[in-house]
Amino acid sequence: MKILIISDIHANQVALEAVLKACPDFEALWNIGDTVGYGPRPRECVDLMVDYGAKPILVGNHDLACLGEIDLREFNTVAQIASRWTALQLGMEHRAYLMGLYSDTVQDGYSLAHGSPRAPVWEYVTTAVIATENFAHFETETCFIGHTHIGMYALVRPDEEMASLHPLRDGDTLDLLVGRYIVNPGSVGQPRDRDPRAAYAVLDSSRGTLSAHRVAYDIATTQRQMALANLPDILASRLAHGM
Ligand code: ZN
């Protein structure tokens, strides 16, 4: 089965549509969370997830903030502004939908967690030590995460105790059968690895392989939408730099 895995859309509809167009023949769609927050089209992005039958969808820290489930003081000023704006945009149906979701789950023998298996809402898996500790917190062979907006994979082979951490780049293919993995596909709507293109991954669950991909999208259109919504300039300008 061909499964499209995405994370951190952050209400960037143009980027999301570019990914859906670049990978049109998926049989399942898994979304690791932060569908909204930061970007200008929260309703449309939630609607697209429903229309495309994405399941599971996780809730990330930004989704929860927009729902009023997280104290906004946890966020920096621009994220607070964007969260308040997003909360006003979401309709009852969008709120009810997001409210029903979890921050981690298991699907078809794979674990998924927004931040990390140990702390699904908040923890950032950014080092080999953090990754190594997290392997004790899920039972499947592979766990998919998001949250950092940086594509990467951590691998522990059967004879190893310490995980090795690697960037996940456009065109990379992983053989998931050689060990246990934590994999972050990167962010659709706000990449932070200095590559501004939208990131996604494709899991071939029958072969046990995962491929990483990037697709360019019309960043200027998203930036215009953000300006019209009076979202902070810094959130729009960073999209062009992939930071
Ligand atoms: Zn995020």
CSV table of C-alpha atoms and ligand atoms in Angstrom, one decimal:
chain,number,residue,atom,x,y,z
A,1,MET,CA,0.0,0.0,0.0
A,2,LYS,CA,1.2,3.5,-0.9
A,3,ILE,CA,0.8,5.9,2.0
A,4,LEU,CA,1.4,9.6,1.8
A,5,ILE,CA,2.8,10.9,5.1
A,6,ILE,CA,2.7,14.6,5.9
A,7,SER,CA,3.1,16.9,8.9
A,8,ASP,CA,3.0,20.5,9.9
A,9,ILE,CA,0.8,21.9,7.1
A,10,HIS,CA,0.3,25.0,9.2
A,11,ALA,CA,-2.7,26.3,7.2
A,12,ASN,CA,-0.6,26.6,4.0
A,13,GLN,CA,-3.2,25.5,1.5
A,14,VAL,CA,-1.0,26.3,-1.6
A,15,ALA,CA,1.8,24.1,-0.2
A,16,LEU,CA,-0.7,21.3,0.7
A,17,GLU,CA,-2.3,21.3,-2.7
A,18,ALA,CA,1.2,21.1,-4.4
A,19,VAL,CA,1.9,18.0,-2.3
A,20,LEU,CA,-1.4,16.4,-3.1
A,21,LYS,CA,-0.8,17.1,-6.8
A,22,ALA,CA,2.8,15.8,-6.7
A,23,CYS,CA,1.6,12.5,-5.2
A,24,PRO,CA,-1.9,11.9,-6.6
A,25,ASP,CA,-2.0,8.1,-6.4
A,26,PHE,CA,-1.7,7.4,-2.7
A,27,GLU,CA,-4.0,4.8,-1.1
A,28,ALA,CA,-3.9,6.3,2.4
A,29,LEU,CA,-3.0,9.7,3.9
A,30,TRP,CA,-1.5,10.0,7.4
A,31,ASN,CA,-1.1,13.5,8.9
A,32,ILE,CA,1.2,13.9,11.9
A,33,GLY,CA,-0.4,17.1,13.1
A,34,ASP,CA,-0.2,20.9,13.2
A,35,THR,CA,-2.7,21.2,10.4
A,36,VAL,CA,-3.4,24.8,11.5
A,37,GLY,CA,-1.5,27.7,13.1
A,38,TYR,CA,0.8,30.2,11.5
A,39,GLY,CA,-0.7,30.1,8.0
A,40,PRO,CA,-3.6,31.8,6.2
A,41,ARG,CA,-6.0,29.0,5.3
A,42,PRO,CA,-6.9,26.9,8.4
A,43,ARG,CA,-10.4,26.0,7.4
A,44,GLU,CA,-9.5,25.0,3.9
A,45,CYS,CA,-6.6,22.8,5.1
A,46,VAL,CA,-8.9,21.0,7.6
A,47,ASP,CA,-11.5,20.6,4.8
A,48,LEU,CA,-8.9,19.1,2.5
A,49,MET,CA,-7.9,16.6,5.1
A,50,VAL,CA,-11.6,15.5,5.5
A,51,ASP,CA,-12.1,15.5,1.7
A,52,TYR,CA,-9.0,13.3,1.1
A,53,GLY,CA,-10.0,10.9,3.9
A,54,ALA,CA,-6.8,11.5,5.9
A,55,LYS,CA,-6.7,9.0,8.7
A,56,PRO,CA,-5.2,9.1,11.2
A,57,ILE,CA,-4.7,12.8,11.7
A,58,LEU,CA,-2.9,13.8,14.9
A,59,VAL,CA,-3.3,17.1,16.8
A,60,GLY,CA,-0.1,19.1,17.4
A,61,ASN,CA,0.7,21.9,19.8
A,62,HIS,CA,-0.5,24.6,17.4
A,63,ASP,CA,-3.8,22.8,16.7
A,64,LEU,CA,-4.4,22.5,20.5
A,65,ALA,CA,-3.5,26.2,21.0
A,66,CYS,CA,-6.0,27.3,18.4
A,67,LEU,CA,-8.6,25.1,20.2
A,68,GLY,CA,-7.9,26.8,23.5
A,69,GLU,CA,-6.5,23.5,24.9
A,70,ILE,CA,-3.0,24.9,25.5
A,71,ASP,CA,-2.0,28.1,27.3
A,72,LEU,CA,-0.9,30.6,24.7
A,73,ARG,CA,1.8,31.8,27.0
A,74,GLU,CA,3.8,28.7,26.0
A,75,PHE,CA,4.2,30.4,22.6
A,76,ASN,CA,6.2,33.3,21.3
A,77,THR,CA,4.5,36.5,20.4
A,78,VAL,CA,4.0,35.9,16.7
A,79,ALA,CA,2.8,32.4,17.3
A,80,GLN,CA,0.3,33.8,19.8
A,81,ILE,CA,-1.0,36.3,17.3
A,82,ALA,CA,-1.4,33.6,14.6
A,83,SER,CA,-3.1,31.3,17.1
A,84,ARG,CA,-5.7,33.9,18.1
A,85,TRP,CA,-6.4,34.7,14.5
A,86,THR,CA,-6.7,31.0,13.6
A,87,ALA,CA,-9.1,30.4,16.5
A,88,LEU,CA,-11.4,33.1,15.0
A,89,GLN,CA,-11.4,31.5,11.6
A,90,LEU,CA,-12.3,27.9,12.6
A,91,GLY,CA,-16.0,27.0,12.4
A,92,MET,CA,-17.8,24.8,14.9
A,93,GLU,CA,-17.3,21.8,12.6
A,94,HIS,CA,-13.5,22.4,12.3
A,95,ARG,CA,-13.2,22.7,16.0
A,96,ALA,CA,-15.3,19.6,16.7
A,97,TYR,CA,-13.2,17.6,14.2
A,98,LEU,CA,-9.8,18.7,15.6
A,99,MET,CA,-11.1,18.2,19.2
A,100,GLY,CA,-11.7,14.5,18.4
A,101,LEU,CA,-8.1,13.8,17.5
A,102,TYR,CA,-5.1,12.4,19.5
A,103,SER,CA,-1.4,13.5,19.5
A,104,ASP,CA,-0.2,9.9,19.1
A,105,THR,CA,-1.6,6.6,17.8
A,106,VAL,CA,-0.7,3.3,16.1
A,107,GLN,CA,-1.8,2.6,12.5
A,108,ASP,CA,-1.2,-0.6,10.5
A,109,GLY,CA,1.7,-1.5,12.7
A,110,TYR,CA,3.4,1.9,12.6
A,111,SER,CA,3.5,4.4,15.5
A,112,LEU,CA,2.8,8.1,14.9
A,113,ALA,CA,3.3,10.9,17.4
A,114,HIS,CA,3.3,14.7,16.7
A,115,GLY,CA,6.4,15.6,18.8
A,116,SER,CA,7.9,12.4,20.1
A,117,PRO,CA,6.6,9.0,21.4
A,118,ARG,CA,7.6,10.0,24.9
A,119,ALA,CA,5.9,13.4,24.9
A,120,PRO,CA,3.7,13.7,21.9
A,121,VAL,CA,2.6,17.3,22.2
A,122,TRP,CA,5.8,19.1,23.1
A,123,GLU,CA,9.1,17.2,22.8
A,124,TYR,CA,11.4,18.0,19.9
A,125,VAL,CA,13.5,15.1,18.6
A,126,THR,CA,16.6,17.0,17.6
A,127,THR,CA,19.6,14.9,18.9
A,128,ALA,CA,20.7,11.3,18.8
A,129,VAL,CA,20.4,11.1,22.6
A,130,ILE,CA,16.8,12.3,22.6
A,131,ALA,CA,16.0,9.8,19.8
A,132,THR,CA,17.7,6.9,21.6
A,133,GLU,CA,15.7,7.6,24.7
A,134,ASN,CA,12.5,7.7,22.7
A,135,PHE,CA,12.9,4.2,21.2
A,136,ALA,CA,11.8,2.8,24.6
A,137,HIS,CA,8.5,4.7,24.3
A,138,PHE,CA,6.9,2.9,21.4
A,139,GLU,CA,6.4,-0.8,20.6
A,140,THR,CA,6.4,-0.9,16.8
A,141,GLU,CA,9.5,-1.0,14.6
A,142,THR,CA,9.0,2.5,13.2
A,143,CYS,CA,7.5,5.7,14.6
A,144,PHE,CA,6.7,8.8,12.4
A,145,ILE,CA,6.9,12.2,14.0
A,146,GLY,CA,6.7,15.9,13.1
A,147,HIS,CA,7.0,19.1,15.1
A,148,THR,CA,10.5,20.2,14.3
A,149,HIS,CA,9.7,21.0,10.6
A,150,ILE,CA,13.0,19.3,9.7
A,151,GLY,CA,13.1,16.1,7.8
A,152,MET,CA,15.3,13.5,9.6
A,153,TYR,CA,15.6,9.9,10.6
A,154,ALA,CA,17.0,8.1,13.6
A,155,LEU,CA,18.0,4.5,13.1
A,156,VAL,CA,18.9,1.8,15.6
A,157,ARG,CA,20.2,-1.4,14.0
A,158,PRO,CA,19.7,-4.7,15.9
A,159,ASP,CA,23.2,-4.9,17.2
A,160,GLU,CA,23.3,-1.2,18.4
A,161,GLU,CA,22.1,0.6,21.5
A,162,MET,CA,22.6,4.2,20.4
A,163,ALA,CA,20.5,5.7,17.6
A,164,SER,CA,22.2,7.5,14.7
A,165,LEU,CA,20.6,10.7,13.4
A,166,HIS,CA,20.5,11.7,9.8
A,167,PRO,CA,19.0,14.4,7.7
A,168,LEU,CA,16.2,13.2,5.4
A,169,ARG,CA,16.7,14.8,2.0
A,170,ASP,CA,14.7,14.9,-1.2
A,171,GLY,CA,15.2,11.7,-3.1
A,172,ASP,CA,16.3,9.6,-0.1
A,173,THR,CA,14.9,6.1,0.3
A,174,LEU,CA,15.0,4.2,3.6
A,175,ASP,CA,14.9,0.5,4.0
A,176,LEU,CA,12.7,0.2,7.1
A,177,LEU,CA,13.5,-3.5,7.5
A,178,VAL,CA,17.1,-3.0,8.6
A,179,GLY,CA,16.3,-1.7,12.1
A,180,ARG,CA,14.1,0.5,14.2
A,181,TYR,CA,13.4,4.0,13.0
A,182,ILE,CA,12.0,7.3,14.1
A,183,VAL,CA,11.3,9.3,10.9
A,184,ASN,CA,10.3,12.9,10.5
A,185,PRO,CA,9.1,13.7,6.9
A,186,GLY,CA,9.6,17.4,7.4
A,187,SER,CA,7.0,20.2,7.1
A,188,VAL,CA,4.5,20.8,4.3
A,189,GLY,CA,3.7,24.4,5.1
A,190,GLN,CA,6.7,25.9,7.0
A,191,PRO,CA,10.0,23.9,6.3
A,192,ARG,CA,12.9,25.0,8.6
A,193,ASP,CA,15.9,23.2,6.9
A,194,ARG,CA,16.7,26.1,4.6
A,195,ASP,CA,14.9,24.4,1.7
A,196,PRO,CA,11.6,26.3,1.2
A,197,ARG,CA,9.9,23.5,-0.8
A,198,ALA,CA,7.1,21.6,0.8
A,199,ALA,CA,8.2,18.2,2.3
A,200,TYR,CA,6.4,14.9,2.3
A,201,ALA,CA,7.2,11.2,2.5
A,202,VAL,CA,5.8,8.1,0.8
A,203,LEU,CA,5.6,4.8,2.7
A,204,ASP,CA,5.4,1.6,0.6
A,205,SER,CA,4.1,-0.6,3.4
A,206,SER,CA,4.3,-3.9,1.4
A,207,ARG,CA,8.0,-3.3,0.6
A,208,GLY,CA,8.9,-1.6,3.9
A,209,THR,CA,10.5,1.4,2.2
A,210,LEU,CA,10.1,5.1,2.7
A,211,SER,CA,11.0,7.8,0.2
A,212,ALA,CA,11.4,11.5,0.9
A,213,HIS,CA,10.3,14.2,-1.5
A,214,ARG,CA,10.2,18.0,-1.9
A,215,VAL,CA,7.9,20.0,-4.2
A,216,ALA,CA,8.1,23.7,-5.0
A,217,TYR,CA,4.9,25.7,-4.5
A,218,ASP,CA,3.9,29.3,-5.1
A,219,ILE,CA,5.2,30.9,-1.9
A,220,ALA,CA,4.2,34.4,-3.0
A,221,THR,CA,0.5,33.4,-3.1
A,222,THR,CA,0.7,32.1,0.5
A,223,GLN,CA,2.5,35.3,1.5
A,224,ARG,CA,-0.1,37.5,-0.1
A,225,GLN,CA,-2.9,35.6,1.7
A,226,MET,CA,-1.0,36.1,5.0
A,227,ALA,CA,-0.6,39.9,4.3
A,228,LEU,CA,-4.3,40.2,3.6
A,229,ALA,CA,-5.1,38.4,6.9
A,230,ASN,CA,-2.7,40.7,8.8
A,231,LEU,CA,-0.6,37.8,10.0
A,232,PRO,CA,2.9,38.9,11.2
A,233,ASP,CA,5.3,39.7,8.4
A,234,ILE,CA,8.0,37.5,9.9
A,235,LEU,CA,5.8,34.4,9.4
A,236,ALA,CA,5.4,35.2,5.7
A,237,SER,CA,9.0,36.1,5.0
A,238,ARG,CA,10.4,33.0,6.6
A,239,LEU,CA,8.6,30.8,4.1
A,240,ALA,CA,10.9,32.1,1.3
A,241,HIS,CA,14.0,31.1,3.3
A,242,GLY,CA,12.8,27.7,4.6
A,243,MET,CA,13.5,28.8,8.1
B,1,ZN,ZN,4.5,22.7,13.6
